[in-house]
Amino acid sequence: MREAMATAEVGDDVLDGDPTLGALQERVADLLGVEAALWTPTGCMANAIALMDHLTRGDRFLAPTGAHVLEAELGTAAWLAGGLPAPLAHDAGPGRPTPAAVTAAAGRAGPYFGLRTSLLCLENTHNGAGGAVTPVDEHRALVAAARDAGLAVHLDGARIWHAAAALGVAPAALAAGVDTVSVCLSKGLGAPMGSVVAGSAAFVDRAWRLRKMLGGGIRQGGVVGAAGLVALDQIGDLAADHARAARLAEGLQALGWPVISPDTNIVLVPTPDPGTLVASLAGVDVAAVPFGPGVRFVTHRDLTDDDVTATLDRAATLPAPAS
């Protein structure tokens, strides 16, 4: 990846285009089955661009409870896009609302002074729910419910590669029917930075302006675009991360830890005192982070099977956390 970055063909993406960024954007659009795509420095910017395009100031938008656009993007959906968030309960499973919940929350057209709901934001995988996956049939049903209610659909697909790997489907199957989709090039794929927001050619034309408005004018972007192209070559490695996460979860469960079995590569341990557990793990040289009402472990390409074994051996020296 570093060699590709050092030897990347570059241009001025603000003026006449950077060829390596162009190649990356075309490749992502093809993988997602959409017309066009635009590289952004971060996933937060990619989501902000999509929401700014979809929402008229004061519109309500729907998103699953705990979604990244609700909890981890500093309120930009409201601050920059002018949207009023409405969380949807996970009534179909972790990270997944039902189509009926979308229909009920969207409501019906009322008087001119009533609140207008115009957008559904989905997230696959749902980070806050421990990398939970929405299957293809449920995705299609949610998109259909949004369409029937007159809503546009944005998919936060930062971890869509993980969802596709877990389900054994093409990423395009999980982006089918949406108006816009964002994806991340660093989540498990190894790029140092970069996300992509994608959709119709008309949307991407508008997205160029919005990216610039948010400070995202890119000069010789091929240096980081090259990293993204190498990252996409690593999608096939994600299954190994998922297998290691499953092994870690099973091993911790065997030690009596209250572990949620993972869909992908995020292992959650619910506990009322995350800080104490993180400190105890640090004491045996295992790094984990507090996450909601618990602690999160993430397996990734820099870890090996031996690392999982070592983690389980060290965890065995600690008392099982309370659930």
Short mmCIF file of the C-alpha atoms (twelve columns), coordinates in Angstrom:
data_MODEL
# 
_entry.id   MODEL 
# 
loop_
_atom_site.group_PDB 
_atom_site.id 
_atom_site.type_symbol 
_atom_site.label_atom_id 
_atom_site.label_alt_id 
_atom_site.label_comp_id 
_atom_site.label_asym_id 
_atom_site.label_seq_id 
_atom_site.Cartn_x 
_atom_site.Cartn_y 
_atom_site.Cartn_z 
_atom_site.pdbx_PDB_model_num 
ATOM 1   C CA . MET A 1   0.000   0.000   0.000   1 
ATOM 2   C CA . ARG A 2   2.808   2.430   0.832   1 
ATOM 3   C CA . GLU A 3   4.520   1.642   -2.462  1 
ATOM 4   C CA . ALA A 4   1.277   2.265   -4.348  1 
ATOM 5   C CA . MET A 5   0.888   5.605   -2.578  1 
ATOM 6   C CA . ALA A 6   4.472   6.623   -3.339  1 
ATOM 7   C CA . THR A 7   4.177   5.797   -7.058  1 
ATOM 8   C CA . ALA A 8   0.595   6.946   -7.643  1 
ATOM 9   C CA . GLU A 9   -0.230  8.873   -10.794 1 
ATOM 10  C CA . VAL A 10  -1.691  12.164  -9.635  1 
ATOM 11  C CA . GLY A 11  -3.349  15.302  -10.940 1 
ATOM 12  C CA . ASP A 12  -5.201  18.259  -9.480  1 
ATOM 13  C CA . ASP A 13  -8.630  16.996  -8.486  1 
ATOM 14  C CA . VAL A 14  -9.921  20.527  -7.866  1 
ATOM 15  C CA . LEU A 15  -9.218  21.564  -11.446 1 
ATOM 16  C CA . ASP A 16  -9.144  18.817  -14.064 1 
ATOM 17  C CA . GLY A 17  -9.281  15.637  -12.013 1 
ATOM 18  C CA . ASP A 18  -6.890  13.185  -10.387 1 
ATOM 19  C CA . PRO A 19  -6.615  9.957   -12.430 1 
ATOM 20  C CA . THR A 20  -6.073  7.654   -9.460  1 
ATOM 21  C CA . LEU A 21  -9.017  9.091   -7.523  1 
ATOM 22  C CA . GLY A 22  -11.044 8.748   -10.708 1 
ATOM 23  C CA . ALA A 23  -10.143 5.076   -11.003 1 
ATOM 24  C CA . LEU A 24  -11.019 4.492   -7.345  1 
ATOM 25  C CA . GLN A 25  -14.372 6.229   -7.691  1 
ATOM 26  C CA . GLU A 26  -15.254 4.214   -10.794 1 
ATOM 27  C CA . ARG A 27  -14.323 0.972   -9.067  1 
ATOM 28  C CA . VAL A 28  -16.429 1.737   -5.988  1 
ATOM 29  C CA . ALA A 29  -19.405 2.760   -8.135  1 
ATOM 30  C CA . ASP A 30  -19.125 -0.539  -10.007 1 
ATOM 31  C CA . LEU A 31  -18.900 -2.557  -6.773  1 
ATOM 32  C CA . LEU A 32  -22.023 -0.821  -5.442  1 
ATOM 33  C CA . GLY A 33  -23.992 -0.967  -8.671  1 
ATOM 34  C CA . VAL A 34  -24.511 2.807   -8.936  1 
ATOM 35  C CA . GLU A 35  -23.686 5.406   -11.568 1 
ATOM 36  C CA . ALA A 36  -20.999 7.462   -9.883  1 
ATOM 37  C CA . ALA A 37  -19.001 8.020   -6.700  1 
ATOM 38  C CA . LEU A 38  -16.912 10.685  -4.974  1 
ATOM 39  C CA . TRP A 39  -13.954 10.210  -2.617  1 
ATOM 40  C CA . THR A 40  -14.096 12.050  0.713   1 
ATOM 41  C CA . PRO A 41  -11.485 12.307  3.481   1 
ATOM 42  C CA . THR A 42  -13.821 10.817  6.102   1 
ATOM 43  C CA . GLY A 43  -16.996 8.834   6.522   1 
ATOM 44  C CA . CYS A 44  -18.543 11.639  8.543   1 
ATOM 45  C CA . MET A 45  -18.097 13.969  5.568   1 
ATOM 46  C CA . ALA A 46  -19.548 11.369  3.203   1 
ATOM 47  C CA . ASN A 47  -22.672 11.016  5.351   1 
ATOM 48  C CA . ALA A 48  -22.961 14.785  5.832   1 
ATOM 49  C CA . ILE A 49  -22.863 15.319  2.068   1 
ATOM 50  C CA . ALA A 50  -25.645 12.803  1.518   1 
ATOM 51  C CA . LEU A 51  -27.851 14.249  4.260   1 
ATOM 52  C CA . MET A 52  -27.240 17.824  3.121   1 
ATOM 53  C CA . ASP A 53  -28.377 16.807  -0.358  1 
ATOM 54  C CA . HIS A 54  -31.470 14.928  0.805   1 
ATOM 55  C CA . LEU A 55  -32.806 17.168  3.553   1 
ATOM 56  C CA . THR A 56  -34.494 20.536  3.462   1 
ATOM 57  C CA . ARG A 57  -33.857 22.420  6.697   1 
ATOM 58  C CA . GLY A 58  -36.390 21.300  9.296   1 
ATOM 59  C CA . ASP A 59  -37.120 17.913  7.712   1 
ATOM 60  C CA . ARG A 60  -37.241 14.884  9.949   1 
ATOM 61  C CA . PHE A 61  -35.178 11.825  9.062   1 
ATOM 62  C CA . LEU A 62  -35.409 8.286   10.412  1 
ATOM 63  C CA . ALA A 63  -32.474 6.127   11.492  1 
ATOM 64  C CA . PRO A 64  -32.066 3.037   13.684  1 
ATOM 65  C CA . THR A 65  -31.393 3.813   17.330  1 
ATOM 66  C CA . GLY A 66  -27.676 4.143   17.942  1 
ATOM 67  C CA . ALA A 67  -26.874 4.764   14.274  1 
ATOM 68  C CA . HIS A 68  -23.560 6.443   13.547  1 
ATOM 69  C CA . VAL A 69  -25.297 9.491   12.040  1 
ATOM 70  C CA . LEU A 70  -27.166 9.902   15.341  1 
ATOM 71  C CA . GLU A 71  -24.480 9.146   17.913  1 
ATOM 72  C CA . ALA A 72  -20.993 9.559   16.477  1 
ATOM 73  C CA . GLU A 73  -20.949 12.477  14.037  1 
ATOM 74  C CA . LEU A 74  -21.210 15.442  16.432  1 
ATOM 75  C CA . GLY A 75  -24.773 16.285  15.435  1 
ATOM 76  C CA . THR A 76  -23.834 17.262  11.879  1 
ATOM 77  C CA . ALA A 77  -27.101 15.787  10.599  1 
ATOM 78  C CA . ALA A 78  -28.877 18.561  12.490  1 
ATOM 79  C CA . TRP A 79  -26.156 21.217  12.525  1 
ATOM 80  C CA . LEU A 80  -25.097 21.102  8.863   1 
ATOM 81  C CA . ALA A 81  -27.904 19.243  7.101   1 
ATOM 82  C CA . GLY A 82  -30.695 20.832  9.162   1 
ATOM 83  C CA . GLY A 83  -32.453 17.521  9.844   1 
ATOM 84  C CA . LEU A 84  -34.446 16.494  12.900  1 
ATOM 85  C CA . PRO A 85  -33.462 12.931  13.859  1 
ATOM 86  C CA . ALA A 86  -36.062 10.331  14.811  1 
ATOM 87  C CA . PRO A 87  -34.592 7.033   16.107  1 
ATOM 88  C CA . LEU A 88  -36.232 3.739   15.168  1 
ATOM 89  C CA . ALA A 89  -36.256 0.858   17.656  1 
ATOM 90  C CA . HIS A 90  -34.452 -2.368  16.770  1 
ATOM 91  C CA . ASP A 91  -37.684 -4.328  16.581  1 
ATOM 92  C CA . ALA A 92  -36.391 -6.762  13.935  1 
ATOM 93  C CA . GLY A 93  -33.152 -7.591  15.751  1 
ATOM 94  C CA . PRO A 94  -29.895 -5.819  16.648  1 
ATOM 95  C CA . GLY A 95  -29.523 -2.683  14.529  1 
ATOM 96  C CA . ARG A 96  -32.589 -3.514  12.429  1 
ATOM 97  C CA . PRO A 97  -35.991 -1.788  12.420  1 
ATOM 98  C CA . THR A 98  -38.959 -3.427  10.750  1 
ATOM 99  C CA . PRO A 99  -40.630 -2.053  7.605   1 
ATOM 100 C CA . ALA A 100 -43.753 -1.512  9.719   1 
ATOM 101 C CA . ALA A 101 -41.758 0.750   12.049  1 
ATOM 102 C CA . VAL A 102 -40.582 2.800   9.061   1 
ATOM 103 C CA . THR A 103 -44.134 3.120   7.790   1 
ATOM 104 C CA . ALA A 104 -45.487 4.160   11.172  1 
ATOM 105 C CA . ALA A 105 -42.726 6.689   11.821  1 
ATOM 106 C CA . ALA A 106 -42.986 8.234   8.356   1 
ATOM 107 C CA . GLY A 107 -46.644 9.032   8.929   1 
ATOM 108 C CA . ARG A 108 -48.817 10.700  6.336   1 
ATOM 109 C CA . ALA A 109 -48.857 14.095  4.756   1 
ATOM 110 C CA . GLY A 110 -50.536 16.622  7.050   1 
ATOM 111 C CA . PRO A 111 -51.140 20.389  7.094   1 
ATOM 112 C CA . TYR A 112 -48.404 22.668  5.825   1 
ATOM 113 C CA . PHE A 113 -47.248 23.473  9.367   1 
ATOM 114 C CA . GLY A 114 -46.755 19.819  10.268  1 
ATOM 115 C CA . LEU A 115 -43.404 18.098  10.506  1 
ATOM 116 C CA . ARG A 116 -42.267 16.578  7.211   1 
ATOM 117 C CA . THR A 117 -40.366 13.271  7.150   1 
ATOM 118 C CA . SER A 118 -38.300 12.914  3.993   1 
ATOM 119 C CA . LEU A 119 -35.438 10.462  4.541   1 
ATOM 120 C CA . LEU A 120 -34.596 7.028   5.937   1 
ATOM 121 C CA . CYS A 121 -30.953 6.422   6.930   1 
ATOM 122 C CA . LEU A 122 -29.962 2.777   7.165   1 
ATOM 123 C CA . GLU A 123 -26.659 1.388   8.478   1 
ATOM 124 C CA . ASN A 124 -25.144 -1.944  7.448   1 
ATOM 125 C CA . THR A 125 -23.402 -3.205  9.429   1 
ATOM 126 C CA . HIS A 126 -24.735 -1.362  12.472  1 
ATOM 127 C CA . ASN A 127 -21.628 -0.362  14.393  1 
ATOM 128 C CA . GLY A 128 -23.375 0.490   17.656  1 
ATOM 129 C CA . ALA A 129 -25.128 -2.877  17.666  1 
ATOM 130 C CA . GLY A 130 -21.812 -4.696  17.458  1 
ATOM 131 C CA . GLY A 131 -21.417 -4.934  13.695  1 
ATOM 132 C CA . ALA A 132 -24.879 -6.454  13.268  1 
ATOM 133 C CA . VAL A 133 -25.796 -7.320  9.676   1 
ATOM 134 C CA . THR A 134 -29.048 -6.555  7.853   1 
ATOM 135 C CA . PRO A 135 -29.758 -9.387  5.357   1 
ATOM 136 C CA . VAL A 136 -30.582 -8.645  1.722   1 
ATOM 137 C CA . ASP A 137 -34.292 -9.441  1.983   1 
ATOM 138 C CA . GLU A 138 -34.730 -7.190  5.016   1 
ATOM 139 C CA . HIS A 139 -32.789 -4.407  3.300   1 
ATOM 140 C CA . ARG A 140 -35.088 -4.604  0.294   1 
ATOM 141 C CA . ALA A 141 -38.190 -4.582  2.477   1 
ATOM 142 C CA . LEU A 142 -36.979 -1.499  4.361   1 
ATOM 143 C CA . VAL A 143 -36.238 0.327   1.108   1 
ATOM 144 C CA . ALA A 144 -39.674 -0.620  -0.216  1 
ATOM 145 C CA . ALA A 145 -41.373 0.689   2.921   1 
ATOM 146 C CA . ALA A 146 -39.474 3.956   2.587   1 
ATOM 147 C CA . ARG A 147 -40.471 4.285   -1.054  1 
ATOM 148 C CA . ASP A 148 -44.116 3.628   -0.242  1 
ATOM 149 C CA . ALA A 149 -43.926 6.424   2.338   1 
ATOM 150 C CA . GLY A 150 -42.301 8.825   -0.112  1 
ATOM 151 C CA . LEU A 151 -38.905 8.800   1.616   1 
ATOM 152 C CA . ALA A 152 -35.478 8.940   0.071   1 
ATOM 153 C CA . VAL A 153 -32.976 6.367   1.393   1 
ATOM 154 C CA . HIS A 154 -29.342 6.846   2.394   1 
ATOM 155 C CA . LEU A 155 -27.253 3.846   3.427   1 
ATOM 156 C CA . ASP A 156 -24.346 4.367   5.783   1 
ATOM 157 C CA . GLY A 157 -22.368 1.455   4.418   1 
ATOM 158 C CA . ALA A 158 -19.088 2.263   6.133   1 
ATOM 159 C CA . ARG A 159 -18.846 -1.455  6.896   1 
ATOM 160 C CA . ILE A 160 -20.801 -2.767  3.902   1 
ATOM 161 C CA . TRP A 161 -17.775 -4.851  2.958   1 
ATOM 162 C CA . HIS A 162 -18.102 -6.687  6.284   1 
ATOM 163 C CA . ALA A 163 -21.825 -7.228  5.759   1 
ATOM 164 C CA . ALA A 164 -21.233 -8.594  2.254   1 
ATOM 165 C CA . ALA A 165 -18.493 -10.922 3.505   1 
ATOM 166 C CA . ALA A 166 -20.679 -12.218 6.345   1 
ATOM 167 C CA . LEU A 167 -23.616 -12.910 4.033   1 
ATOM 168 C CA . GLY A 168 -21.614 -14.135 1.052   1 
ATOM 169 C CA . VAL A 169 -23.213 -11.618 -1.316  1 
ATOM 170 C CA . ALA A 170 -21.967 -8.818  -3.542  1 
ATOM 171 C CA . PRO A 171 -21.918 -5.347  -1.959  1 
ATOM 172 C CA . ALA A 172 -24.295 -4.136  -4.672  1 
ATOM 173 C CA . ALA A 173 -26.987 -6.448  -3.297  1 
ATOM 174 C CA . LEU A 174 -26.865 -4.549  -0.003  1 
ATOM 175 C CA . ALA A 175 -27.036 -1.150  -1.692  1 
ATOM 176 C CA . ALA A 176 -29.891 -2.033  -4.039  1 
ATOM 177 C CA . GLY A 177 -32.606 0.592   -4.300  1 
ATOM 178 C CA . VAL A 178 -30.977 3.299   -2.173  1 
ATOM 179 C CA . ASP A 179 -30.516 6.852   -3.391  1 
ATOM 180 C CA . THR A 180 -27.080 7.295   -1.854  1 
ATOM 181 C CA . VAL A 181 -24.554 5.125   -0.039  1 
ATOM 182 C CA . SER A 182 -21.332 5.849   1.814   1 
ATOM 183 C CA . VAL A 183 -18.521 3.325   2.250   1 
ATOM 184 C CA . CYS A 184 -15.262 3.371   4.205   1 
ATOM 185 C CA . LEU A 185 -11.845 2.274   2.927   1 
ATOM 186 C CA . SER A 186 -10.179 1.910   6.322   1 
ATOM 187 C CA . LYS A 187 -12.630 -0.327  8.220   1 
ATOM 188 C CA . GLY A 188 -10.719 -3.597  8.158   1 
ATOM 189 C CA . LEU A 189 -9.242  -2.858  4.721   1 
ATOM 190 C CA . GLY A 190 -6.179  -0.950  5.874   1 
ATOM 191 C CA . ALA A 191 -6.334  2.411   4.077   1 
ATOM 192 C CA . PRO A 192 -5.018  5.219   6.292   1 
ATOM 193 C CA . MET A 193 -7.956  7.445   5.382   1 
ATOM 194 C CA . GLY A 194 -10.791 7.841   2.935   1 
ATOM 195 C CA . SER A 195 -14.434 7.082   2.325   1 
ATOM 196 C CA . VAL A 196 -16.614 7.296   -0.773  1 
ATOM 197 C CA . VAL A 197 -20.165 8.587   -1.214  1 
ATOM 198 C CA . ALA A 198 -22.029 7.258   -4.219  1 
ATOM 199 C CA . GLY A 199 -25.318 7.369   -6.091  1 
ATOM 200 C CA . SER A 200 -26.609 8.796   -9.336  1 
ATOM 201 C CA . ALA A 201 -24.421 10.907  -11.610 1 
ATOM 202 C CA . ALA A 202 -26.642 13.888  -10.833 1 
ATOM 203 C CA . PHE A 203 -26.143 13.373  -7.095  1 
ATOM 204 C CA . VAL A 204 -22.366 13.171  -7.467  1 
ATOM 205 C CA . ASP A 205 -22.361 16.418  -9.469  1 
ATOM 206 C CA . ARG A 206 -24.029 18.082  -6.494  1 
ATOM 207 C CA . ALA A 207 -21.782 16.228  -4.045  1 
ATOM 208 C CA . TRP A 208 -18.663 17.829  -5.562  1 
ATOM 209 C CA . ARG A 209 -19.985 21.237  -4.515  1 
ATOM 210 C CA . LEU A 210 -20.983 20.036  -1.060  1 
ATOM 211 C CA . ARG A 211 -17.575 18.443  -0.480  1 
ATOM 212 C CA . LYS A 212 -15.912 21.728  -1.356  1 
ATOM 213 C CA . MET A 213 -18.311 23.582  0.938   1 
ATOM 214 C CA . LEU A 214 -17.235 21.316  3.789   1 
ATOM 215 C CA . GLY A 215 -13.559 21.968  3.124   1 
ATOM 216 C CA . GLY A 216 -12.945 18.916  0.982   1 
ATOM 217 C CA . GLY A 217 -11.142 20.369  -2.010  1 
ATOM 218 C CA . ILE A 218 -8.619  17.662  -2.959  1 
ATOM 219 C CA . ARG A 219 -5.427  18.421  -4.874  1 
ATOM 220 C CA . GLN A 220 -3.121  15.446  -5.601  1 
ATOM 221 C CA . GLY A 221 -5.587  13.023  -4.054  1 
ATOM 222 C CA . GLY A 222 -4.190  10.044  -5.919  1 
ATOM 223 C CA . VAL A 223 -1.688  9.534   -3.115  1 
ATOM 224 C CA . VAL A 224 -4.484  8.460   -0.791  1 
ATOM 225 C CA . GLY A 225 -6.672  7.176   -3.617  1 
ATOM 226 C CA . ALA A 226 -3.995  4.586   -4.383  1 
ATOM 227 C CA . ALA A 227 -4.288  3.338   -0.809  1 
ATOM 228 C CA . GLY A 228 -8.022  2.950   -1.364  1 
ATOM 229 C CA . LEU A 229 -7.494  0.844   -4.485  1 
ATOM 230 C CA . VAL A 230 -5.152  -1.485  -2.586  1 
ATOM 231 C CA . ALA A 231 -7.645  -1.581  0.283   1 
ATOM 232 C CA . LEU A 232 -10.384 -2.846  -2.021  1 
ATOM 233 C CA . ASP A 233 -8.123  -5.745  -2.973  1 
ATOM 234 C CA . GLN A 234 -8.290  -6.845  0.689   1 
ATOM 235 C CA . ILE A 235 -12.067 -7.385  0.883   1 
ATOM 236 C CA . GLY A 236 -11.571 -11.144 0.669   1 
ATOM 237 C CA . ASP A 237 -9.545  -11.067 3.904   1 
ATOM 238 C CA . LEU A 238 -12.490 -9.922  6.016   1 
ATOM 239 C CA . ALA A 239 -13.848 -13.435 6.436   1 
ATOM 240 C CA . ALA A 240 -10.719 -14.310 8.426   1 
ATOM 241 C CA . ASP A 241 -11.360 -11.348 10.745  1 
ATOM 242 C CA . HIS A 242 -14.912 -12.593 11.271  1 
ATOM 243 C CA . ALA A 243 -13.714 -16.109 12.031  1 
ATOM 244 C CA . ARG A 244 -11.255 -14.778 14.622  1 
ATOM 245 C CA . ALA A 245 -13.994 -12.681 16.222  1 
ATOM 246 C CA . ALA A 246 -16.255 -15.744 16.469  1 
ATOM 247 C CA . ARG A 247 -13.434 -17.732 18.057  1 
ATOM 248 C CA . LEU A 248 -12.709 -14.918 20.515  1 
ATOM 249 C CA . ALA A 249 -16.390 -14.674 21.463  1 
ATOM 250 C CA . GLU A 250 -16.739 -18.422 21.936  1 
ATOM 251 C CA . GLY A 251 -13.600 -18.533 24.064  1 
ATOM 252 C CA . LEU A 252 -14.745 -15.678 26.290  1 
ATOM 253 C CA . GLN A 253 -18.192 -17.260 26.654  1 
ATOM 254 C CA . ALA A 254 -16.502 -20.479 27.773  1 
ATOM 255 C CA . LEU A 255 -14.772 -18.430 30.490  1 
ATOM 256 C CA . GLY A 256 -18.175 -17.222 31.704  1 
ATOM 257 C CA . TRP A 257 -18.018 -13.761 30.124  1 
ATOM 258 C CA . PRO A 258 -21.366 -12.233 29.025  1 
ATOM 259 C CA . VAL A 259 -20.438 -11.961 25.348  1 
ATOM 260 C CA . ILE A 260 -22.782 -11.202 22.451  1 
ATOM 261 C CA . SER A 261 -22.075 -13.581 19.569  1 
ATOM 262 C CA . PRO A 262 -20.849 -11.443 16.644  1 
ATOM 263 C CA . ASP A 263 -22.117 -11.246 13.073  1 
ATOM 264 C CA . THR A 264 -18.819 -9.789  11.882  1 
ATOM 265 C CA . ASN A 265 -15.587 -8.709  13.587  1 
ATOM 266 C CA . ILE A 266 -16.879 -6.750  16.595  1 
ATOM 267 C CA . VAL A 267 -17.178 -8.552  19.930  1 
ATOM 268 C CA . LEU A 268 -19.232 -6.808  22.608  1 
ATOM 269 C CA . VAL A 269 -19.093 -7.607  26.314  1 
ATOM 270 C CA . PRO A 270 -22.001 -5.934  28.142  1 
ATOM 271 C CA . THR A 271 -21.028 -4.989  31.687  1 
ATOM 272 C CA . PRO A 272 -22.133 -2.291  34.141  1 
ATOM 273 C CA . ASP A 273 -18.532 -1.195  34.790  1 
ATOM 274 C CA . PRO A 274 -16.692 -0.959  31.458  1 
ATOM 275 C CA . GLY A 275 -13.873 1.146   32.877  1 
ATOM 276 C CA . THR A 276 -12.844 -1.486  35.395  1 
ATOM 277 C CA . LEU A 277 -12.853 -4.233  32.762  1 
ATOM 278 C CA . VAL A 278 -10.779 -2.151  30.325  1 
ATOM 279 C CA . ALA A 279 -8.271  -1.418  33.096  1 
ATOM 280 C CA . SER A 280 -8.082  -5.096  34.052  1 
ATOM 281 C CA . LEU A 281 -7.468  -6.072  30.431  1 
ATOM 282 C CA . ALA A 282 -4.782  -3.410  30.092  1 
ATOM 283 C CA . GLY A 283 -3.107  -4.940  33.118  1 
ATOM 284 C CA . VAL A 284 -2.567  -8.144  31.125  1 
ATOM 285 C CA . ASP A 285 -1.625  -6.249  27.930  1 
ATOM 286 C CA . VAL A 286 -4.937  -6.651  26.105  1 
ATOM 287 C CA . ALA A 287 -6.300  -3.488  24.476  1 
ATOM 288 C CA . ALA A 288 -10.067 -2.958  24.325  1 
ATOM 289 C CA . VAL A 289 -12.288 0.111   24.552  1 
ATOM 290 C CA . PRO A 290 -15.406 1.122   26.488  1 
ATOM 291 C CA . PHE A 291 -18.366 1.070   24.126  1 
ATOM 292 C CA . GLY A 292 -21.866 1.972   25.260  1 
ATOM 293 C CA . PRO A 293 -22.853 -0.194  28.216  1 
ATOM 294 C CA . GLY A 294 -19.886 -2.496  27.838  1 
ATOM 295 C CA . VAL A 295 -16.513 -3.169  26.244  1 
ATOM 296 C CA . ARG A 296 -15.650 -3.707  22.592  1 
ATOM 297 C CA . PHE A 297 -13.019 -5.936  20.981  1 
ATOM 298 C CA . VAL A 298 -12.366 -5.665  17.225  1 
ATOM 299 C CA . THR A 299 -10.415 -8.204  15.190  1 
ATOM 300 C CA . HIS A 300 -8.603  -6.820  12.149  1 
ATOM 301 C CA . ARG A 301 -5.931  -7.553  9.557   1 
ATOM 302 C CA . ASP A 302 -3.040  -6.793  11.930  1 
ATOM 303 C CA . LEU A 303 -4.071  -9.623  14.275  1 
ATOM 304 C CA . THR A 304 -3.320  -13.330 13.947  1 
ATOM 305 C CA . ASP A 305 -4.776  -16.548 15.311  1 
ATOM 306 C CA . ASP A 306 -1.971  -16.524 17.888  1 
ATOM 307 C CA . ASP A 307 -3.137  -13.095 19.077  1 
ATOM 308 C CA . VAL A 308 -6.615  -14.504 19.720  1 
ATOM 309 C CA . THR A 309 -5.095  -17.391 21.647  1 
ATOM 310 C CA . ALA A 310 -2.995  -15.003 23.723  1 
ATOM 311 C CA . THR A 311 -6.024  -12.817 24.447  1 
ATOM 312 C CA . LEU A 312 -8.024  -15.791 25.679  1 
ATOM 313 C CA . ASP A 313 -5.142  -17.038 27.801  1 
ATOM 314 C CA . ARG A 314 -4.786  -13.635 29.451  1 
ATOM 315 C CA . ALA A 315 -8.537  -13.192 29.882  1 
ATOM 316 C CA . ALA A 316 -8.563  -16.518 31.728  1 
ATOM 317 C CA . THR A 317 -6.468  -14.919 34.464  1 
ATOM 318 C CA . LEU A 318 -9.182  -12.315 35.132  1 
ATOM 319 C CA . PRO A 319 -12.512 -12.730 36.921  1 
ATOM 320 C CA . ALA A 320 -15.479 -12.897 34.572  1 
ATOM 321 C CA . PRO A 321 -17.157 -9.467  34.367  1 
ATOM 322 C CA . ALA A 322 -20.653 -8.939  35.714  1 
ATOM 323 C CA . SER A 323 -23.393 -8.718  33.125  1 
# 
